[in-house]
mmCIF file of C-alpha atoms in Angstrom:
data_model
loop_
_atom_site.group_PDB
_atom_site.id
_atom_site.type_symbol
_atom_site.label_atom_id
_atom_site.label_comp_id
_atom_site.label_asym_id
_atom_site.label_seq_id
_atom_site.Cartn_x
_atom_site.Cartn_y
_atom_site.Cartn_z
ATOM 1 C CA MET A 24 -95.183 6.252 109.971
ATOM 2 C CA LYS A 25 -96.748 5.108 106.727
ATOM 3 C CA LYS A 26 -99.157 8.028 106.914
ATOM 4 C CA ASN A 27 -96.284 10.502 107.240
ATOM 5 C CA LYS A 28 -94.546 8.993 104.179
ATOM 6 C CA SER A 29 -97.809 9.237 102.226
ATOM 7 C CA ASN A 30 -98.295 12.871 103.186
ATOM 8 C CA HIS A 31 -94.668 13.634 102.266
ATOM 9 C CA GLY A 32 -95.138 12.049 98.814
ATOM 10 C CA THR A 33 -98.359 13.944 98.201
ATOM 11 C CA LEU A 34 -96.654 17.206 99.142
ATOM 12 C CA LEU A 35 -93.812 16.530 96.697
ATOM 13 C CA ILE A 36 -96.313 15.840 93.920
ATOM 14 C CA HIS A 37 -98.127 19.121 94.583
ATOM 15 C CA ILE A 38 -94.848 21.017 94.562
ATOM 16 C CA ALA A 39 -93.513 19.331 91.424
ATOM 17 C CA THR A 40 -96.721 19.489 89.356
ATOM 18 C CA PRO A 41 -96.522 23.243 88.473
ATOM 19 C CA PHE A 42 -92.902 22.836 87.369
ATOM 20 C CA ILE A 43 -93.746 19.809 85.237
ATOM 21 C CA MET A 44 -96.672 21.622 83.621
ATOM 22 C CA PHE A 45 -94.498 24.674 82.963
ATOM 23 C CA ALA A 46 -91.811 22.508 81.335
ATOM 24 C CA MET A 47 -94.429 20.788 79.150
ATOM 25 C CA CYS A 48 -95.878 24.134 78.031
ATOM 26 C CA MET A 49 -92.444 25.505 77.193
ATOM 27 C CA GLY A 50 -91.695 22.364 75.217
ATOM 28 C CA LEU A 51 -94.879 22.759 73.170
ATOM 29 C CA ILE A 52 -94.079 26.418 72.514
ATOM 30 C CA MET A 53 -90.545 25.555 71.364
ATOM 31 C CA ILE A 54 -91.866 22.871 68.997
ATOM 32 C CA ALA A 55 -94.345 25.353 67.531
ATOM 33 C CA LEU A 56 -91.549 27.864 66.937
ATOM 34 C CA ILE A 57 -89.025 25.456 65.404
ATOM 35 C CA VAL A 58 -90.482 25.529 61.878
ATOM 36 C CA PRO A 59 -90.889 29.309 61.439
ATOM 37 C CA SER A 60 -87.574 29.969 63.170
ATOM 38 C CA ASP A 61 -85.824 27.456 60.948
ATOM 39 C CA LYS A 62 -87.331 29.011 57.835
ATOM 40 C CA LEU A 63 -86.307 32.502 58.884
ATOM 41 C CA GLN A 64 -82.742 31.391 59.534
ATOM 42 C CA ARG A 65 -82.597 29.565 56.218
ATOM 43 C CA TYR A 66 -83.885 32.576 54.314
ATOM 44 C CA LYS A 67 -81.426 34.811 56.135
ATOM 45 C CA GLY A 68 -78.586 32.563 55.078
ATOM 46 C CA LEU A 69 -79.729 32.286 51.484
ATOM 47 C CA VAL A 70 -79.945 36.008 50.878
ATOM 48 C CA PHE A 71 -76.876 37.172 52.770
ATOM 49 C CA MET A 72 -75.143 38.091 49.514
ATOM 50 C CA ASP A 73 -77.837 40.504 48.396
ATOM 51 C CA GLU A 74 -78.394 43.639 50.438
ATOM 52 C CA LEU A 75 -81.142 44.882 48.123
ATOM 53 C CA LYS A 76 -84.251 43.051 49.326
ATOM 54 C CA ILE A 77 -86.853 45.466 47.945
ATOM 55 C CA ASP A 78 -86.709 47.562 44.813
ATOM 56 C CA PRO A 79 -86.510 51.239 45.873
ATOM 57 C CA GLU A 80 -89.166 52.073 43.283
ATOM 58 C CA ASN A 81 -91.584 49.695 44.992
ATOM 59 C CA ALA A 82 -90.574 50.413 48.589
ATOM 60 C CA GLU A 83 -93.950 51.924 49.503
ATOM 61 C CA SER A 84 -96.142 49.300 47.840
ATOM 62 C CA GLY A 85 -93.979 46.260 48.668
ATOM 63 C CA LEU A 86 -92.766 43.474 46.417
ATOM 64 C CA LYS A 87 -94.323 43.238 42.955
ATOM 65 C CA ILE A 88 -93.878 39.806 41.405
ATOM 66 C CA LYS A 89 -93.975 39.635 37.617
ATOM 67 C CA ASP A 90 -94.312 36.222 35.974
ATOM 68 C CA ASN A 91 -93.259 35.853 32.344
ATOM 69 C CA ALA A 92 -93.554 33.051 29.819
ATOM 70 C CA ILE A 93 -89.951 32.351 28.833
ATOM 71 C CA ASN A 94 -89.309 31.476 25.197
ATOM 72 C CA SER A 95 -88.586 27.738 24.997
ATOM 73 C CA ASP A 96 -88.151 27.349 21.224
ATOM 74 C CA ASP A 97 -84.462 26.682 20.551
ATOM 75 C CA ASN A 98 -84.890 27.647 16.893
ATOM 76 C CA ASN A 99 -85.532 31.247 17.907
ATOM 77 C CA TYR A 100 -82.163 31.508 19.656
ATOM 78 C CA SER A 101 -80.015 31.827 16.557
ATOM 79 C CA SER A 102 -78.223 35.177 16.599
ATOM 80 C CA ASP A 103 -74.671 35.721 17.820
ATOM 81 C CA LYS A 104 -75.528 39.280 18.842
ATOM 82 C CA GLY A 105 -78.488 40.701 20.669
ATOM 83 C CA GLU A 106 -79.775 43.162 23.211
ATOM 84 C CA ILE A 107 -79.753 42.335 26.913
ATOM 85 C CA ILE A 108 -82.962 43.272 28.709
ATOM 86 C CA ARG A 109 -82.399 44.099 32.374
ATOM 87 C CA PRO A 110 -85.281 42.750 34.524
ATOM 88 C CA ALA A 111 -87.202 44.561 37.237
ATOM 89 C CA PHE A 112 -86.922 43.456 40.850
ATOM 90 C CA GLY A 113 -89.262 40.500 41.435
ATOM 91 C CA GLU A 114 -89.462 39.596 37.740
ATOM 92 C CA HIS A 115 -89.267 36.046 36.437
ATOM 93 C CA TYR A 116 -86.790 36.579 33.630
ATOM 94 C CA ALA A 117 -85.049 33.234 33.119
ATOM 95 C CA ASP A 118 -85.505 29.461 33.231
ATOM 96 C CA LEU A 119 -82.660 27.207 34.345
ATOM 97 C CA SER A 120 -82.390 23.526 33.459
ATOM 98 C CA CYS A 121 -79.897 20.661 33.577
ATOM 99 C CA ASP A 122 -79.959 16.866 33.630
ATOM 100 C CA ALA A 123 -79.634 16.763 37.432
ATOM 101 C CA PHE A 124 -82.885 18.692 37.976
ATOM 102 C CA GLU A 125 -86.220 16.960 37.480
ATOM 103 C CA THR A 126 -87.945 20.189 36.486
ATOM 104 C CA THR A 127 -87.019 23.542 34.979
ATOM 105 C CA VAL A 128 -86.235 26.126 37.657
ATOM 106 C CA PRO A 129 -87.694 29.641 37.268
ATOM 107 C CA VAL A 130 -85.197 32.395 38.114
ATOM 108 C CA TYR A 131 -86.395 35.675 39.645
ATOM 109 C CA TRP A 132 -84.388 38.874 39.764
ATOM 110 C CA GLY A 133 -83.601 39.878 43.341
ATOM 111 C CA SER A 134 -83.692 38.156 46.724
ATOM 112 C CA ASP A 135 -86.889 38.116 48.754
ATOM 113 C CA ILE A 136 -88.600 35.595 51.060
ATOM 114 C CA ASP A 137 -91.678 35.444 48.829
ATOM 115 C CA LEU A 138 -89.549 34.895 45.714
ATOM 116 C CA PHE A 139 -87.732 31.966 47.320
ATOM 117 C CA GLU A 140 -91.110 30.268 47.693
ATOM 118 C CA ILE A 141 -91.748 30.253 43.934
ATOM 119 C CA GLY A 142 -88.310 29.860 42.361
ATOM 120 C CA ALA A 143 -84.594 30.508 42.484
ATOM 121 C CA CYS A 144 -83.359 34.040 43.123
ATOM 122 C CA GLN A 145 -80.555 35.897 41.411
ATOM 123 C CA ALA A 146 -78.725 38.493 43.467
ATOM 124 C CA SER A 147 -79.479 41.944 42.112
ATOM 125 C CA SER A 148 -75.869 42.844 42.881
ATOM 126 C CA SER A 149 -74.677 40.208 40.387
ATOM 127 C CA SER A 150 -74.473 40.258 36.584
ATOM 128 C CA VAL A 151 -77.544 39.823 34.397
ATOM 129 C CA PHE A 152 -77.244 36.838 32.073
ATOM 130 C CA GLY A 153 -75.315 37.991 29.021
ATOM 131 C CA ASP A 154 -73.328 40.658 30.859
ATOM 132 C CA PRO A 155 -69.702 40.017 31.851
ATOM 133 C CA GLY A 156 -69.154 39.023 35.464
ATOM 134 C CA ASN A 157 -70.592 36.697 38.079
ATOM 135 C CA SER A 158 -74.285 35.722 37.855
ATOM 136 C CA VAL A 159 -75.202 34.442 41.335
ATOM 137 C CA VAL A 160 -78.313 32.299 41.772
ATOM 138 C CA SER A 161 -79.533 30.593 44.953
ATOM 139 C CA ALA A 162 -82.600 28.569 45.949
ATOM 140 C CA HIS A 163 -84.030 26.497 48.762
ATOM 141 C CA VAL A 164 -82.344 23.123 49.338
ATOM 142 C CA ASN A 165 -85.743 21.564 50.063
ATOM 143 C CA THR A 166 -87.329 22.808 46.852
ATOM 144 C CA PHE A 167 -85.766 24.092 43.637
ATOM 145 C CA PHE A 168 -82.126 23.225 44.405
ATOM 146 C CA ALA A 169 -82.775 19.887 46.105
ATOM 147 C CA GLU A 170 -80.616 18.142 43.466
ATOM 148 C CA LEU A 171 -77.856 20.741 43.340
ATOM 149 C CA ASP A 172 -75.470 18.373 45.129
ATOM 150 C CA LYS A 173 -75.761 15.989 42.157
ATOM 151 C CA LEU A 174 -73.971 18.398 39.834
ATOM 152 C CA GLY A 175 -70.342 17.701 39.040
ATOM 153 C CA THR A 176 -67.503 18.951 36.864
ATOM 154 C CA GLY A 177 -68.434 18.908 33.175
ATOM 155 C CA ASP A 178 -72.217 18.986 33.666
ATOM 156 C CA ILE A 179 -74.144 21.307 31.360
ATOM 157 C CA ILE A 180 -76.569 23.985 32.568
ATOM 158 C CA THR A 181 -78.878 25.860 30.211
ATOM 159 C CA VAL A 182 -80.327 29.269 31.023
ATOM 160 C CA LYS A 183 -83.017 30.721 28.773
ATOM 161 C CA THR A 184 -84.320 34.272 28.830
ATOM 162 C CA ASN A 185 -86.576 36.122 26.393
ATOM 163 C CA TYR A 186 -83.527 37.748 24.843
ATOM 164 C CA GLY A 187 -80.982 34.920 24.779
ATOM 165 C CA LYS A 188 -79.900 31.393 25.660
ATOM 166 C CA PHE A 189 -76.741 30.797 27.698
ATOM 167 C CA ILE A 190 -74.968 27.455 28.062
ATOM 168 C CA TYR A 191 -72.688 26.892 31.042
ATOM 169 C CA THR A 192 -70.344 24.040 31.970
ATOM 170 C CA VAL A 193 -69.639 23.227 35.612
ATOM 171 C CA ARG A 194 -66.013 24.096 36.369
ATOM 172 C CA GLU A 195 -65.898 23.106 40.029
ATOM 173 C CA THR A 196 -67.996 22.305 43.066
ATOM 174 C CA ILE A 197 -67.719 24.564 46.100
ATOM 175 C CA SER A 198 -68.412 24.462 49.829
ATOM 176 C CA PHE A 199 -68.294 27.478 52.128
ATOM 177 C CA LYS A 200 -69.658 29.025 55.307
ATOM 178 C CA ASP A 201 -72.599 31.416 55.145
ATOM 179 C CA SER A 202 -70.318 34.215 56.382
ATOM 180 C CA GLU A 203 -67.976 33.850 53.395
ATOM 181 C CA LYS A 204 -68.643 36.020 50.361
ATOM 182 C CA LYS A 205 -65.784 35.230 47.996
ATOM 183 C CA TYR A 206 -67.939 33.116 45.689
ATOM 184 C CA VAL A 207 -70.766 35.642 45.364
ATOM 185 C CA ARG A 208 -68.701 38.759 44.719
ATOM 186 C CA PRO A 209 -68.274 40.308 41.241
ATOM 187 C CA THR A 210 -65.616 38.666 39.059
ATOM 188 C CA ASP A 211 -63.569 39.636 36.024
ATOM 189 C CA ASP A 212 -64.490 36.449 34.177
ATOM 190 C CA THR A 213 -68.019 35.578 33.035
ATOM 191 C CA ARG A 214 -69.440 32.788 35.171
ATOM 192 C CA LEU A 215 -72.569 31.356 36.760
ATOM 193 C CA THR A 216 -72.547 30.547 40.478
ATOM 194 C CA LEU A 217 -75.306 28.350 41.904
ATOM 195 C CA TYR A 218 -75.561 27.579 45.608
ATOM 196 C CA THR A 219 -77.831 26.478 48.417
ATOM 197 C CA CYS A 220 -77.511 25.495 52.075
ATOM 198 C CA THR A 221 -76.713 21.921 53.106
ATOM 199 C CA LYS A 222 -79.480 19.686 54.422
ATOM 200 C CA ASP A 223 -79.600 19.540 58.212
ATOM 201 C CA ILE A 224 -82.312 17.677 60.137
ATOM 202 C CA PHE A 225 -81.514 19.670 63.278
ATOM 203 C CA GLY A 226 -82.361 23.064 61.766
ATOM 204 C CA ALA A 227 -80.735 25.754 59.664
ATOM 205 C CA SER A 228 -77.229 25.025 58.428
ATOM 206 C CA ASP A 229 -74.441 27.587 58.156
ATOM 207 C CA GLN A 230 -72.746 25.530 55.440
ATOM 208 C CA ARG A 231 -73.292 26.236 51.735
ATOM 209 C CA ILE A 232 -72.668 24.034 48.715
ATOM 210 C CA GLY A 233 -72.724 24.975 45.057
ATOM 211 C CA VAL A 234 -71.041 25.027 41.675
ATOM 212 C CA ILE A 235 -69.100 27.523 39.579
ATOM 213 C CA CYS A 236 -69.813 27.331 35.863
ATOM 214 C CA ASP A 237 -68.067 28.765 32.805
ATOM 215 C CA LEU A 238 -70.062 30.338 29.978
ATOM 216 C CA THR A 239 -69.438 28.127 26.915
ATOM 217 C CA GLU A 240 -72.107 29.218 24.422
ATOM 218 C CA THR A 241 -74.346 32.241 23.827
ATOM 219 C CA LYS A 242 -77.231 32.596 21.409
ATOM 220 C CA TYR A 243 -79.581 35.565 21.307
ATOM 221 C CA TYR A 244 -83.249 35.576 20.477
ATOM 222 C CA ASN A 245 -83.827 36.547 16.864
ATOM 223 C CA ALA A 246 -87.169 38.340 16.794
ATOM 224 C CA GLU A 247 -87.132 38.733 13.020
ATOM 225 C CA GLU A 248 -86.757 35.006 12.366
ATOM 226 C CA ALA A 249 -89.472 34.229 14.908
ATOM 227 C CA GLU A 250 -91.921 36.350 12.912
#
């Protein structure tokens, strides 16, 4: 009797072992895929507002990243009038700073996975700094916009380019789903919209948080005085 029970147990073990091994292998595969899948979903959510991922001029050769040294001398931004220089796709054309951020955030023109790794991205469908309309900038919540949730009404944000300096004041904080586009569309007023996804330990979040800022001061770079 005992022998029969022993044989029955051994048979069950032999039958169950392949299923257990298969489940373990699938678990390891899923763990390995969590990180890249999460990153892809996060990138997808961050760039939903910008349909232009690659500059048509560079479509054959791929993304061309251009890094610039942005003028940081406040004394050179002294003119009330100036010329706006439209950047090329993939170009670092602005630096963004505020008290809530520990470091200055580089802003690249256009939305691309590689650009999100090195800075914040401004939708190429939005307004260049200095032009009327909505300038929409997004970045990774785990990197350049990790402190975005610290911003509140009345906080000051400074954006510097090589043609002008633009001071914004936070008007309101916003929260919206990744499928909503009302905050990233063109506007009649001149504003700056910053946003990122919310932090979620279980993976990519479909919730976005951000701020809408009013343009309160503009100073252009005076090349003649700099000389």
